[in-house]
Structure formats: structure tokens, C-alpha cells
Amino acid sequence: MLYQHLYSQTEKGALKVLSLSIMLSIASSAQAEDQTASKSEAPDIQKVPDKAPDTVEQLPELGTESGEAAATDKAAAKLSFNKWYLIGGGAAAGVAALAAGGGGGGGSSSGVAPADSNPPTSPPDSGTNNLAPRSPEYYNTAEYQNRPDLDQIKAKEAYSNISSTAGAKQAGEGITIAVLDSGVNTTHNDLNESIDLPNCGTQTCDENYGEQDSGSHGTHVAGIAAADKDGAGIHGVAYNADVLSGCANIADGCSENATTTPALLLWSANQGASVANMSFAYVHSSETRGLVASDIVGQPVNYSDDALKSYIFGTAGSVGYQQAQSAFKAGLVGVVAAGNHHNLDENLNPEVQQSSIFTMAPKVYEGTSLEEDVALQWISVVNVNSNNQLHSSSHGCGDSAAFCLAAPGTNIYSTVPGGHGYKTGTSMAAPQVSGAFAVVAAAFPGLQLPGSNSLSYLCDSSDGRANSRQCHSKAVVNRLFASADDLGATGVDAVYGQGMLNLQAATQLIGVAQLQGENGQVQNLSDSTLDSSAASGDIVGQQLSEIQFVAVDSYDKAGFVYSGIALTGSNNQQDLRRVNSDRYFNASVSRSLSRVVLPGGVTLSFAKKGDQSFESLDGLTGTLGFAMSKNQKVFFSQGLDASSAFGLMADESAGVKKLTATRAFANPFQSFNEASRGVHIEQLLGQSLTLKAGAFQGEPEKASRGGVDSDFESLNAELSTALSQDLKVSLSVGSLRERDSVLGAEGSGIWDSGQGSQTHFYGVNLNYELTKSTGLLMSYYQGLTRNRASHNAIVDHSDKLLSDSLSLGAVTELDEQTTMAAFVTRPMAVQSGQAELTLPQGYNGSNLRYDSVTLDYAPDQRQTDYEVVVRREFPELNAFGKVNLLRVENANNVQGLDDTMLMMSVGFDF
């Protein structure tokens, strides 16, 4: 029976009791504000009026688009240029006008190459151990607060996500948004830094460029998408993006000779634009709503009817068709306002449940060579109010639901010539999506379509049909669809389509984070864990914390930057970074076993294991010895430290086992495996020459602490002799095989040790009798470990690790019952050994860039234990008392992890 007190002194110097026990074991419908403040009046911050007018602005008149839309017997042509309307081709009693709109639902989609039909259903997760981003509040500036709609699409949360995202391009940096509209006031204080000057030189190019706004619509739209972040006024969704102003074909627009929309799209693509915002729509001859497909071809709508094509790009082979196809193949994405109406009752006017005909390109061109080009490169946008409900003036998504989004377009405060003002309509909702496209496109240069998408071949460089620009553009749109918040009926619906634009979700993981090797192989980041051992301390974690790498989203290869520590799992090194006082406390218990001598030279030494019963062998620790002859003995052991049978630990004259609370003098290549079973033989070769040989099998100590089981086998041979009357020497050689670990360290994923490791070791032990009452002790072990892990695409494991340990001590008998000892121990640590990591650490264009990182397994600081022990025997009581004073520095080979412990024990021998 043993009673113990343990005291531990922290580095703050406070003495505390740790334990006392017997045994210890997370189209625009807004009016510009009547009194718009100019930037010169309020250069720092502009106060936004509390309430904006909620009326739908009438937009500039649009000119004829094309001569291809001939009059049909289904509708009479109307060629009049009524103010406020865009004339779209003179057919089907329709005229076209600038529109403001929005809308969307959420879920899977149908048709050609929809958003992935089975996106992961788990909530977006920013991952584990990815770099700490800037707080969303960092982006909650006065400019941001002047745009409440930015909060509605969760823009500041997206900026926060991107601050730790691969590529580090924030808010649309490097992306050009073409605003095809009434022109843009390019000298506006909130836009002048965003304006992208076209590379012109031809009359047509010059005429396409909208350097001035013929009204205010285009300037307002441009500000919503990409107004500068300059400390005053407002900023756009993609405040670092560039704006290319194009003159749409509108009456009284910014060009007297405006070109057709397909030609303008191609011009935009040739000027480097990635997305074209088109906040205009055809309107019905009643001038109260948008022109929809049924107005042109009747019910039921046959979207393959060529009459509908005349309102968009024209029929196959036409100039407009070819121009549009070229623009799409260059990666251009079109974002189109769904259209406005005059607050009509949808039950009396069911047409307003459909978005305008110009939004229907993916439906109209199904079955043509343009089908795959326009798929996921054309977005219809409806207008929702501040409560995320369809605005009373907005058309619904209708048959465009599979490629439709909802976005805020109600009372949007943005730039107008001379200042700022409010507007409402789908015209205001569309640039929210255009800006969002730029934000996501810039943040994720390596984005690809999910493999389940029918157009994923565009992302496969080995496929002759691959097109990297289209791949990236479609992947961005797909991500916007997949991350949208569901509104209305569950899934994709006819009102809100794919759902509400959610930039926060669009900039987070949709699937799971994966490591992609240079050879293209991928594995889940969460599969990689490393449970380091004290042999290396926390040096691996320290080095990994200083590097960064890119993990890609399993859904679409979106890249996210993580700290290297994420490669080790969430629980890495927790045990290493604390002093395990219990271990020292338990080790201070006298290791003497109850011993019984039986007839025939049989000895039984045993003890009960912890609080287990004697009902099975699992509850026992001990040895069973047989004297095979006068000079030979065989011992079978169960539940003992394998090192206790060899070296100074087995030398009763040294008395180490009864004294130390540390691993002093133990063979470190066996002693980290505490529980073992085995057999060893002692053979007396001569008067003072003894040979020991043994084989042991067991599990590491950490298995009992909840670690991963890792069996080991060890072989040891020791030759001991007395070189003189005062000096005893023993030499050990042996081998340790770990099945799933390397010097006690275990891992999975990229750290998977495969077939474990093999260590060959040797040791020298000296016991020198300085005087009859005082002895000096020394023990040194060194091992060479070969890692049997197979190399993978990320980690090239070191195949050789050199490690060693050293113990020194002095033991003196103060009297017949009292022994005093002092020990200094440097437990096992790696001396040399490295691993080479090849990690994606950024991008070269849209491709991951790989760099090599070398990890050193040798800790910077070695653990050192300083121990003083006094033990007193009380033979008349079969009892003893012991006091251990222990100073541990750099525990577990972790720099600065120090502690001082005082342990007092009283025991009884039976």
C-alpha cells in the first residue's frame, strides 16, 4: 500500500498541491435623391437620408437593336421611340427599356449545365486552422454603412473570408466589369479610380465607350458594382474591380451610333471584361411591364421558336449569334435585369411572374451550338426589398429560375453625376450580382466546375475542348448559385430562382478542404493528423505554424490559405505542451514487486495493476522466473516496462528503481513503451561476465491515454561485466520495431507512417563504486531509426533519425536505513533528421504554385531533469518513506516548459 503527496511549483513560483490519493491514475426603379450631396460638400463622410423614395425610375430610351427581328403575324411591329424605353427590334408589339430588378430561390437546377444538382448539404465551414482573417467589423466603414444592401448580401463577411483566401485578391481586384448602359460619369470621385480606359483606335471602339452618362442610370449602376473605397461616399460590392463603360443601344444614350448588344458583348470581352452588366429589358407595348416570351410566341411558350432568338442574339449563323458566341468563349458572363412592372397584380397579369425575354438566352438557345456557351454564363436577376421579399415592381424569375438570382435592388444609395442618390429596380439588383461575380472570381483564381457538372470537360486540360476562361467563369457562376440562400418555395422556384445572393457563403468552403499534390492527387485535409512524441518535442508544430499552404475545396477547387499547423490536426501536441505531473508521481512509486520463491528454482514477482482485480492476468504485472541450471535463468514478464530487465534499471546494487521518479537510466528505446510482455534469458558466462537476451511485445504508453494503438516488438542483448572491483560495465545492442509509429509519434494522411519504423540502438552503462557508501552512475543510449513510411505527394519522410539519451547520478548511503541520491537526466531526443514537404503555397495564374519546405525533427532545446531523492527504510514496520524533489526544464523537449515538483511517499511492503 502506498500513500503519496505531490506538490508542483509553476514558473510563477506558486506552490500548489496537485493530488493526494492512494493510487493516481469550438430597370431601375429609383429616383435620384432630389438633393444629392456632392463629395466636395462632404469630403469625409456623407450622411445617407433615413428614407429614400420608393418609386421606379423611368429609364433612357433605347435605340433599335437589330434588323433581324421582323414583324410576325403573332404581333404587330412597333417602331416608335417612346421616351424611357429601349426599342429592341420592332417585333411583337414590344419595346425594350432599361430595367431594375432582382430575385432568386435556392437549390438545384435543371436544363443544360445547371448549378451542380447535388451540392453538399452541410453548412459552409471556414475550415480548421485556416489563417485568422480580419474581422468583418474591419470592413464596416462609413462607406459600407451608407450601403445597407451590402449587409444584405453579407459583403463584409465575404471580405473577411477573402482576407485569408488563396490569391489574396480582395474585392474584385484584377477583374473588369463592363457596365453596358447609358454611360458612366468617369470623373465622379467615387468612380474615377475604377474606370478602365479601353484600348481603342477605331471609330467603333470609341463610340462604344461611354465616357459620360447621358442621364444618371449608368453611373448609379456602376457605383453599386464597383465604386471606389476611398473613405468618402459609398463603395461598390467589388470596390477594387475596374469598370468598363459601354454605350448600350438606347435613345438619348451616350453614343449616337450605338452598336448591337452582341457586338457590345464581344467588344467588352476583347477589352478584357469578365462580366457584363445589362440593366435593361424589353418592355411591353403597354409600357407597364417587361416583354416576356409569351407576348411574342403565345402560350404555351416554345423557347426554340426563332422569333424569340431575334430579341437576343439572332439565329444561328447570324452576325449577332457569332459575336455572342465569341464573347462567351472568351469567358464573358452576362448579368441581366429581370425587368420591372408598375406594381401590377400578378393574378391579373401573370406575365409579371416571368422575367423579360432578354434574360431567357439559356432557354432560347437550347439545342443550338450556343447552348453550352451561354450555360452558366448568363444570369437573370430579380429585385428583393430589405426583407428579402420580391419587390412589388419586380418581375419574378419564371422560366429563368435555373439561372436566376435574387439581390437587393430597393432604395439603393449609389453614385449619380454630381453626387449620390437612391434608385429602385432590377437595374440596381443586377450590379450586385455583377460585383459579386468579380469578388468571387478574383478570390478564387483556380476555381473549376465540379466533376459532376456536364461542362466540367472545359476544366480538363487534357480534353481538346477545354477552355480555361469559360471553365473559371462558369465555376464562379456555379458557386454563386450553389451558395445562394433559399427563398420562397424549397429549392429552385419560379419567384426567386436559385435564391438570395450570399457573398459570405460564396467565399467559404462548400465541400471539404483538400490537399492537392503536385501530381494532382487529393486527400481530405482533415485526414492528416500528427501526434508528435517527446522525441521531437513541438519543433515540428513550431515550424509548420510559420508556413502557409493552399487547400482546395472538394466541391470546385476554390483555394483557401491555411496555417501549416492545420496539417497536424486539431489535437496536435496538447499532451506535449504540459508537464505530465501524474507520470512523475506514479513513477516515484517504488517499483519493487512482491516476491515468492517456489520449489524447483521458480520465483514469482508480482504486483496488482492499478485498481484492477486479480481475477485475470490482465490485472497483474510481474515476472515468473525459472532456474534452468546453475548458470541460466529464464524470465517471463507481463505488464512491465521492457527496460526494467536491462541496464542499471535491473541492477539492484544501483538501487535506481527504488529512488527515481524519472526515466533516468532506462533504455529510452524501450521505456516509452511501458506495458509489455516478453521473455528474457540470463546466462552466466564466467565469474563476472553475464549475457542477457530478450524479446518483448507491447503497446506504447500513450495508448492508455487515448492515443492510437501502435504495437511494437523489441529485441535486446546485453553483456555485463566487472572491469574491476569498483567498476561494472554493461553494453547493450538491440532493435525496436514500431508497427504504426516513429519513436512514439503517430500520424495519418500525409503523416501516415505506413509500415512503422525500425530502430537499431546501442547503450553503455557504468556503475562505479567511489566509496563503500557512494556510487556514481552513467547511462548513454543512441539509436538510428529508419522510417518505413512510403513517400507521398506531399511529404518525403526522412529515412534516418539519430537520437540519444544521457543519465548521470550519484547514490550515497547516509546510514543503513537512509539513502540519498542526485540524478541529472537528458531523456531521448532526436539529434538529426528531416522531412521534405512539397506544398501548394499560392498561384501562378490559375494554377497552384508548389514550393518545398524542409522540417527539422531535432528539437531546439533538450529536456533536462534534476532530481534529489531521500529514502528512509523502516524495517520494523516493513515500510519506507521517500521524498523526491524534481526540477524539469524544457519538458518533452519543449522550450520553456518547466516545472518543479515535490513528491512525498510512504509505502508498506508485504
Coordinates of C-alpha atoms in Angstrom, one line a residue, residues 53-499:
P53 CA -38.3 57.5 -52.3
D54 CA -39.7 54.1 -53.3
T55 CA -40.7 54.8 -56.9
V56 CA -39.5 53.2 -60.1
E57 CA -37.3 55.4 -62.2
Q58 CA -38.1 55.7 -65.9
L59 CA -35.0 54.9 -67.9
P60 CA -33.5 56.4 -71.1
E61 CA -34.9 55.5 -74.4
L62 CA -33.1 52.7 -76.2
G63 CA -32.5 52.6 -79.9
T64 CA -33.1 49.8 -82.4
E65 CA -31.0 46.7 -81.8
S66 CA -31.1 44.8 -85.0
G67 CA -33.0 44.4 -88.2
E68 CA -33.3 40.7 -87.7
A69 CA -36.5 40.9 -85.6
A70 CA -39.0 41.0 -88.4
A71 CA -42.7 41.6 -87.8
T72 CA -44.7 38.4 -87.5
D73 CA -48.3 37.6 -87.6
K74 CA -48.2 36.9 -83.9
A75 CA -47.7 40.6 -83.0
A76 CA -47.7 43.9 -84.8
A77 CA -44.4 45.8 -85.1
K78 CA -44.0 49.0 -83.0
L79 CA -41.1 51.2 -84.1
S80 CA -41.9 54.3 -82.2
F81 CA -39.2 55.7 -79.9
N82 CA -41.2 56.4 -76.9
K83 CA -39.2 58.2 -74.2
W84 CA -37.9 56.0 -71.4
Y85 CA -37.9 52.8 -73.4
L86 CA -35.4 50.6 -75.1
I87 CA -36.5 49.6 -78.6
G88 CA -35.4 46.1 -79.2
G89 CA -36.0 45.1 -82.8
G90 CA -39.5 46.3 -83.6
A91 CA -41.3 43.0 -83.3
A92 CA -44.1 41.5 -81.2
A93 CA -45.6 44.8 -80.1
G94 CA -42.6 45.1 -77.8
V95 CA -40.2 47.8 -76.9
A96 CA -37.2 47.4 -74.7
A97 CA -36.3 49.6 -71.8
L98 CA -33.7 49.9 -69.1
A99 CA -34.9 47.9 -66.1
A100 CA -34.1 47.5 -62.5
G101 CA -34.8 44.1 -61.0
G102 CA -33.9 41.1 -58.9
G103 CA -35.0 37.7 -57.5
G104 CA -34.0 34.1 -56.8
G105 CA -34.8 30.9 -55.0
G106 CA -32.2 28.3 -54.0
G107 CA -31.3 24.7 -54.5
S108 CA -30.6 22.5 -57.5
S109 CA -31.3 23.5 -61.1
S110 CA -32.4 22.0 -64.4
G111 CA -31.5 22.5 -68.0
V112 CA -28.1 22.5 -69.6
A113 CA -25.2 22.5 -67.2
P114 CA -27.1 23.9 -64.2
A115 CA -25.6 24.7 -60.9
D116 CA -24.4 21.4 -59.5
S117 CA -27.5 19.4 -58.8
N118 CA -26.2 17.9 -55.5
P119 CA -24.1 20.5 -53.7
P120 CA -23.0 19.4 -50.2
T121 CA -25.9 19.9 -47.7
S122 CA -23.7 20.7 -44.7
P123 CA -23.4 24.4 -43.7
P124 CA -20.4 26.2 -45.2
D125 CA -17.4 25.9 -43.0
S126 CA -14.4 28.2 -42.9
G127 CA -12.3 25.1 -42.1
T128 CA -10.0 24.3 -39.2
N129 CA -6.8 26.2 -38.6
N130 CA -7.1 28.3 -41.6
L131 CA -5.4 31.7 -41.2
A132 CA -7.2 34.1 -38.9
P133 CA -8.9 36.6 -41.3
R134 CA -9.6 40.2 -40.5
S135 CA -12.8 40.7 -38.6
P136 CA -15.9 41.7 -40.6
E137 CA -16.1 44.8 -38.5
Y138 CA -12.8 45.9 -40.0
Y139 CA -14.8 46.4 -43.2
N140 CA -17.8 48.1 -41.6
T141 CA -16.7 51.6 -42.5
A142 CA -18.8 54.7 -43.0
E143 CA -18.8 54.0 -46.8
Y144 CA -20.1 50.5 -46.1
Q145 CA -22.7 51.7 -43.7
N146 CA -24.0 54.1 -46.4
R147 CA -25.0 50.9 -48.3
P148 CA -27.3 48.8 -46.1
D149 CA -27.7 46.4 -49.1
L150 CA -24.1 45.4 -48.7
D151 CA -25.0 43.9 -45.3
Q152 CA -28.0 42.2 -47.0
I153 CA -25.7 40.2 -49.3
K154 CA -23.2 39.7 -46.4
A155 CA -20.4 41.6 -48.1
K156 CA -18.2 42.4 -45.1
E157 CA -18.2 38.8 -44.1
A158 CA -17.0 37.9 -47.6
Y159 CA -14.2 40.5 -47.4
S160 CA -13.2 38.9 -44.1
N161 CA -13.2 35.5 -45.6
I162 CA -11.1 36.6 -48.5
S163 CA -8.5 38.3 -46.3
S164 CA -7.3 34.7 -45.6
T165 CA -8.1 33.3 -49.1
A166 CA -5.6 32.0 -51.6
G167 CA -4.6 34.6 -54.2
A168 CA -5.2 37.4 -51.7
K169 CA -7.1 39.5 -54.3
Q170 CA -9.7 41.4 -52.4
A171 CA -13.0 42.9 -53.6
G172 CA -12.6 42.1 -57.3
E173 CA -9.0 43.2 -57.8
G174 CA -7.9 42.5 -61.4
I175 CA -11.5 41.9 -62.7
T176 CA -13.1 44.2 -65.1
I177 CA -16.9 44.8 -65.1
A178 CA -18.4 46.0 -68.3
V179 CA -21.4 48.3 -67.5
L180 CA -23.4 48.4 -70.7
D181 CA -25.7 51.2 -70.0
S182 CA -26.3 55.0 -70.5
G183 CA -22.6 55.7 -69.9
V184 CA -20.7 56.4 -66.7
N185 CA -19.7 59.7 -65.2
T186 CA -16.0 58.7 -65.3
T187 CA -14.9 61.8 -63.3
H188 CA -17.1 61.0 -60.3
N189 CA -15.0 61.0 -57.2
D190 CA -16.2 57.5 -56.2
L191 CA -15.6 56.1 -59.7
N192 CA -12.6 57.8 -61.2
E193 CA -10.1 55.2 -59.8
S194 CA -12.2 52.3 -61.1
I195 CA -12.6 53.4 -64.7
D196 CA -10.9 51.2 -67.2
L197 CA -9.9 53.1 -70.3
P198 CA -10.5 50.9 -73.4
N199 CA -7.7 50.2 -75.8
C200 CA -9.3 51.9 -78.8
G201 CA -8.1 53.4 -82.0
T202 CA -11.1 52.7 -84.2
Q203 CA -14.2 54.8 -84.5
T204 CA -16.4 51.8 -83.5
C205 CA -14.4 51.3 -80.3
D206 CA -14.6 55.0 -79.5
E207 CA -18.3 55.0 -80.0
N208 CA -18.8 52.0 -77.7
Y209 CA -17.0 53.7 -74.8
G210 CA -19.4 55.6 -72.6
E211 CA -17.2 58.2 -71.0
Q212 CA -20.1 60.3 -69.9
D213 CA -23.5 59.4 -68.6
S214 CA -26.4 60.7 -70.7
G215 CA -28.5 60.6 -67.6
S216 CA -27.7 59.0 -64.2
H217 CA -28.7 55.4 -64.7
G218 CA -25.3 54.0 -65.8
T219 CA -23.4 55.9 -63.1
H220 CA -25.7 54.6 -60.5
V221 CA -25.3 51.0 -61.7
A222 CA -21.5 51.3 -61.9
G223 CA -21.3 52.6 -58.3
I224 CA -23.3 49.7 -57.0
A225 CA -21.0 47.2 -58.6
A226 CA -17.6 48.8 -58.2
A227 CA -17.4 52.3 -56.7
D228 CA -14.0 53.0 -55.2
K229 CA -13.3 52.6 -51.5
D230 CA -11.8 56.0 -50.8
G231 CA -13.0 57.0 -47.4
A232 CA -16.0 59.1 -48.6
G233 CA -19.5 58.5 -50.0
I234 CA -20.1 54.8 -50.8
H235 CA -18.1 51.9 -52.2
G236 CA -19.2 49.2 -54.5
V237 CA -19.6 45.4 -53.9
A238 CA -16.3 44.9 -55.8
Y239 CA -14.6 48.1 -54.8
N240 CA -11.2 47.0 -56.3
A241 CA -12.6 46.0 -59.6
D242 CA -12.3 48.0 -62.8
V243 CA -15.3 49.5 -64.7
L244 CA -15.5 49.5 -68.5
S245 CA -18.3 51.8 -69.6
G246 CA -20.1 50.7 -72.7
C247 CA -22.8 52.6 -74.5
A248 CA -25.9 50.4 -74.8
N249 CA -28.2 50.9 -77.7
I250 CA -30.6 53.4 -76.1
A251 CA -32.2 56.6 -77.3
D252 CA -30.5 59.7 -75.9
G253 CA -27.7 57.4 -74.8
C254 CA -24.0 58.0 -74.7
S255 CA -23.4 57.2 -78.3
E256 CA -25.3 58.4 -81.4
N257 CA -24.2 55.2 -83.3
A258 CA -24.6 52.6 -80.6
T259 CA -23.9 49.1 -81.7
T260 CA -26.0 46.0 -81.1
T261 CA -25.8 44.2 -77.8
P262 CA -24.0 41.1 -79.2
A263 CA -21.4 43.4 -80.7
L264 CA -21.1 45.3 -77.4
L265 CA -20.6 42.0 -75.6
L266 CA -17.8 41.0 -77.9
W267 CA -16.2 44.5 -77.6
S268 CA -16.4 44.1 -73.8
A269 CA -14.7 40.7 -73.9
N270 CA -12.0 42.0 -76.2
Q271 CA -11.3 44.8 -73.8
G272 CA -10.7 42.2 -71.0
A273 CA -14.0 42.3 -69.2
S274 CA -15.0 39.2 -67.3
V275 CA -18.7 40.2 -66.7
A276 CA -21.1 42.5 -68.5
N277 CA -23.9 44.1 -66.5
M278 CA -27.0 44.8 -68.6
S279 CA -29.6 46.6 -66.6
F280 CA -32.1 46.9 -69.4
A281 CA -35.0 44.9 -70.7
Y282 CA -37.6 44.9 -73.5
V283 CA -40.9 46.3 -72.3
H284 CA -44.4 45.5 -73.4
S285 CA -46.2 48.0 -75.6
S286 CA -48.5 48.9 -72.7
E287 CA -45.3 50.4 -71.1
T288 CA -46.4 48.9 -67.7
R289 CA -44.3 45.7 -67.6
G290 CA -41.5 43.9 -69.3
L291 CA -41.9 42.0 -72.6
V292 CA -41.9 38.2 -71.9
A293 CA -41.7 35.2 -74.2
S294 CA -45.5 34.6 -74.2
D295 CA -46.0 38.1 -75.6
I296 CA -44.0 37.1 -78.7
V297 CA -45.0 33.4 -79.3
G298 CA -48.1 32.9 -77.2
Q299 CA -48.8 30.1 -74.8
P300 CA -47.5 27.6 -74.3
V301 CA -44.1 29.1 -74.9
N302 CA -41.9 27.2 -77.3
Y303 CA -38.5 28.5 -76.5
S304 CA -37.0 27.0 -79.6
D305 CA -39.1 29.4 -81.8
D306 CA -36.7 31.5 -83.9
A307 CA -38.9 34.6 -83.2
L308 CA -37.5 34.6 -79.7
K309 CA -33.9 34.5 -80.9
S310 CA -34.4 37.7 -82.7
Y311 CA -34.8 39.5 -79.4
I312 CA -31.5 38.2 -78.1
F313 CA -28.5 37.3 -80.3
G314 CA -30.3 36.3 -83.5
T315 CA -30.5 32.9 -85.2
A316 CA -27.6 30.5 -85.7
G317 CA -25.1 31.8 -88.3
S318 CA -26.1 35.4 -87.9
V319 CA -23.5 38.1 -87.1
G320 CA -25.0 38.7 -83.7
Y321 CA -25.0 35.0 -82.9
Q322 CA -21.4 34.6 -83.8
Q323 CA -20.4 37.7 -81.9
A324 CA -22.2 36.5 -78.7
Q325 CA -20.6 33.0 -79.1
S326 CA -17.1 34.6 -79.4
A327 CA -17.7 36.7 -76.3
F328 CA -18.8 33.7 -74.3
K329 CA -15.9 31.6 -75.4
A330 CA -13.7 34.4 -74.1
G331 CA -15.3 33.8 -70.7
L332 CA -17.6 36.8 -70.6
V333 CA -20.6 36.4 -68.2
G334 CA -23.8 38.3 -68.8
V335 CA -25.8 39.6 -65.9
V336 CA -29.3 40.8 -66.9
A337 CA -32.0 42.6 -65.0
A338 CA -35.3 40.6 -65.0
G339 CA -37.5 43.7 -65.6
N340 CA -39.9 46.0 -63.8
H341 CA -43.6 46.5 -63.9
H342 CA -46.0 49.1 -62.5
N343 CA -46.9 47.2 -59.3
L344 CA -49.3 45.0 -61.3
D345 CA -51.4 42.3 -59.7
E346 CA -49.7 39.0 -60.8
N347 CA -53.0 37.2 -60.7
L348 CA -54.5 39.6 -63.2
N349 CA -51.2 40.0 -65.1
P350 CA -49.4 36.6 -64.9
E351 CA -46.8 37.8 -67.3
V352 CA -45.0 39.6 -64.5
Q353 CA -44.2 36.2 -63.0
Q354 CA -41.8 35.7 -65.9
S355 CA -38.6 37.6 -66.4
S356 CA -38.2 39.5 -69.6
I357 CA -37.3 37.9 -72.8
F358 CA -33.7 39.1 -72.9
T359 CA -33.0 37.1 -69.7
M360 CA -34.1 33.9 -71.4
A361 CA -31.0 33.2 -73.5
P362 CA -30.1 29.8 -72.0
K363 CA -33.7 28.6 -72.6
V364 CA -33.9 30.1 -76.1
Y365 CA -30.6 28.7 -77.3
E366 CA -31.1 25.1 -76.0
G367 CA -30.3 22.7 -78.8
T368 CA -28.0 25.1 -80.6
S369 CA -24.2 25.4 -80.7
L370 CA -24.6 28.3 -78.3
E371 CA -26.3 26.2 -75.7
E372 CA -23.2 25.1 -73.7
D373 CA -21.5 28.5 -74.2
V374 CA -24.3 30.5 -72.6
A375 CA -25.0 27.9 -69.9
L376 CA -23.7 29.2 -66.5
Q377 CA -22.6 32.4 -68.3
W378 CA -26.0 34.2 -68.2
I379 CA -27.7 35.3 -65.0
S380 CA -31.2 36.8 -64.6
V381 CA -31.6 39.0 -61.5
V382 CA -34.8 39.9 -59.7
N383 CA -35.2 42.7 -57.1
V384 CA -35.9 42.0 -53.4
N385 CA -36.5 44.5 -50.7
S386 CA -34.8 44.8 -47.4
N387 CA -36.8 41.9 -46.0
N388 CA -35.7 39.7 -48.8
Q389 CA -39.1 39.6 -50.4
L390 CA -39.7 40.2 -54.1
H391 CA -40.3 43.9 -54.6
S392 CA -43.8 44.8 -55.8
S393 CA -42.3 46.2 -59.1
S394 CA -40.1 43.3 -59.9
H395 CA -40.7 40.6 -62.4
G396 CA -40.2 37.1 -61.0
C397 CA -37.7 34.6 -62.3
G398 CA -40.3 32.4 -64.0
D399 CA -38.8 30.1 -66.6
S400 CA -35.3 31.5 -66.0
A401 CA -35.3 30.1 -62.4
A402 CA -32.4 27.7 -63.1
F403 CA -30.1 30.7 -63.9
C404 CA -31.8 33.4 -61.8
L405 CA -30.7 35.0 -58.6
A406 CA -32.3 37.4 -56.2
A407 CA -30.4 40.5 -55.0
P408 CA -31.3 43.8 -53.2
G409 CA -32.4 46.5 -55.6
T410 CA -34.7 48.6 -53.4
N411 CA -33.7 52.1 -52.3
I412 CA -30.1 51.6 -53.2
Y413 CA -27.9 54.5 -52.5
S414 CA -25.2 54.9 -55.1
T415 CA -23.3 57.3 -57.4
V416 CA -25.1 59.8 -59.8
P417 CA -23.5 62.6 -61.7
G418 CA -22.7 65.3 -59.1
G419 CA -23.2 63.2 -56.0
H420 CA -25.3 60.3 -54.8
G421 CA -28.9 59.2 -54.9
Y422 CA -31.4 56.4 -54.5
K423 CA -32.9 54.2 -57.1
T424 CA -35.0 51.1 -57.0
G425 CA -35.4 48.3 -59.6
T426 CA -33.9 45.2 -61.1
S427 CA -31.4 47.6 -62.6
M428 CA -30.0 48.0 -59.1
A429 CA -30.2 44.3 -58.3
A430 CA -28.2 43.2 -61.3
P431 CA -24.9 45.1 -60.5
Q432 CA -25.0 43.5 -57.0
V433 CA -24.5 40.2 -58.8
S434 CA -22.0 41.6 -61.3
G435 CA -20.0 42.9 -58.3
A436 CA -20.3 39.6 -56.5
F437 CA -19.1 37.7 -59.6
A438 CA -16.0 40.0 -59.6
V439 CA -15.4 39.4 -55.9
V440 CA -15.5 35.6 -56.2
A441 CA -13.6 35.5 -59.5
A442 CA -10.7 37.5 -58.0
A443 CA -10.6 35.5 -54.8
F444 CA -10.5 32.1 -56.4
P445 CA -8.3 32.0 -59.5
G446 CA -8.2 28.2 -59.6
L447 CA -11.9 27.7 -59.4
Q448 CA -13.3 24.8 -61.5
L449 CA -16.6 23.2 -62.2
P450 CA -17.5 20.2 -60.1
G451 CA -16.7 16.9 -61.8
S452 CA -20.4 16.1 -61.7
N453 CA -21.2 19.0 -64.0
S454 CA -21.7 18.1 -67.6
L455 CA -19.4 21.0 -68.7
S456 CA -16.5 20.0 -66.5
Y457 CA -14.6 19.0 -69.5
L458 CA -13.9 22.7 -70.0
C459 CA -11.6 22.4 -67.0
D460 CA -9.8 19.3 -68.1
S461 CA -6.6 20.4 -69.8
S462 CA -6.2 17.0 -71.4
D463 CA -9.5 17.4 -73.2
G464 CA -9.3 19.1 -76.6
R465 CA -12.5 21.0 -75.8
A466 CA -11.0 22.6 -72.7
N467 CA -11.4 26.3 -72.3
S468 CA -9.8 27.7 -69.1
R469 CA -11.6 31.1 -69.3
Q470 CA -15.0 29.5 -69.7
C471 CA -14.2 27.0 -67.0
H472 CA -13.4 29.7 -64.5
S473 CA -16.3 31.9 -65.4
K474 CA -18.8 29.1 -65.2
A475 CA -17.3 27.9 -62.0
V476 CA -17.8 31.3 -60.4
V477 CA -21.4 31.4 -61.5
N478 CA -22.0 27.9 -60.3
R479 CA -20.6 28.9 -56.9
L480 CA -22.9 31.9 -56.7
F481 CA -25.8 29.6 -57.4
A482 CA -24.7 26.8 -55.1
S483 CA -24.2 29.2 -52.2
A484 CA -27.4 31.3 -52.6
D485 CA -29.8 31.3 -49.7
D486 CA -33.1 29.6 -50.4
L487 CA -36.1 31.9 -50.6
G488 CA -39.7 31.1 -51.2
A489 CA -40.6 27.5 -52.0
T490 CA -37.9 25.0 -51.2
G491 CA -35.3 24.6 -53.8
V492 CA -35.2 26.4 -57.2
D493 CA -38.5 28.2 -57.6
A494 CA -40.2 30.5 -60.1
V495 CA -40.1 33.6 -57.9
Y496 CA -36.5 33.6 -56.6
G497 CA -34.8 31.1 -58.8
Q498 CA -31.6 29.8 -57.2
G499 CA -32.1 32.1 -54.2

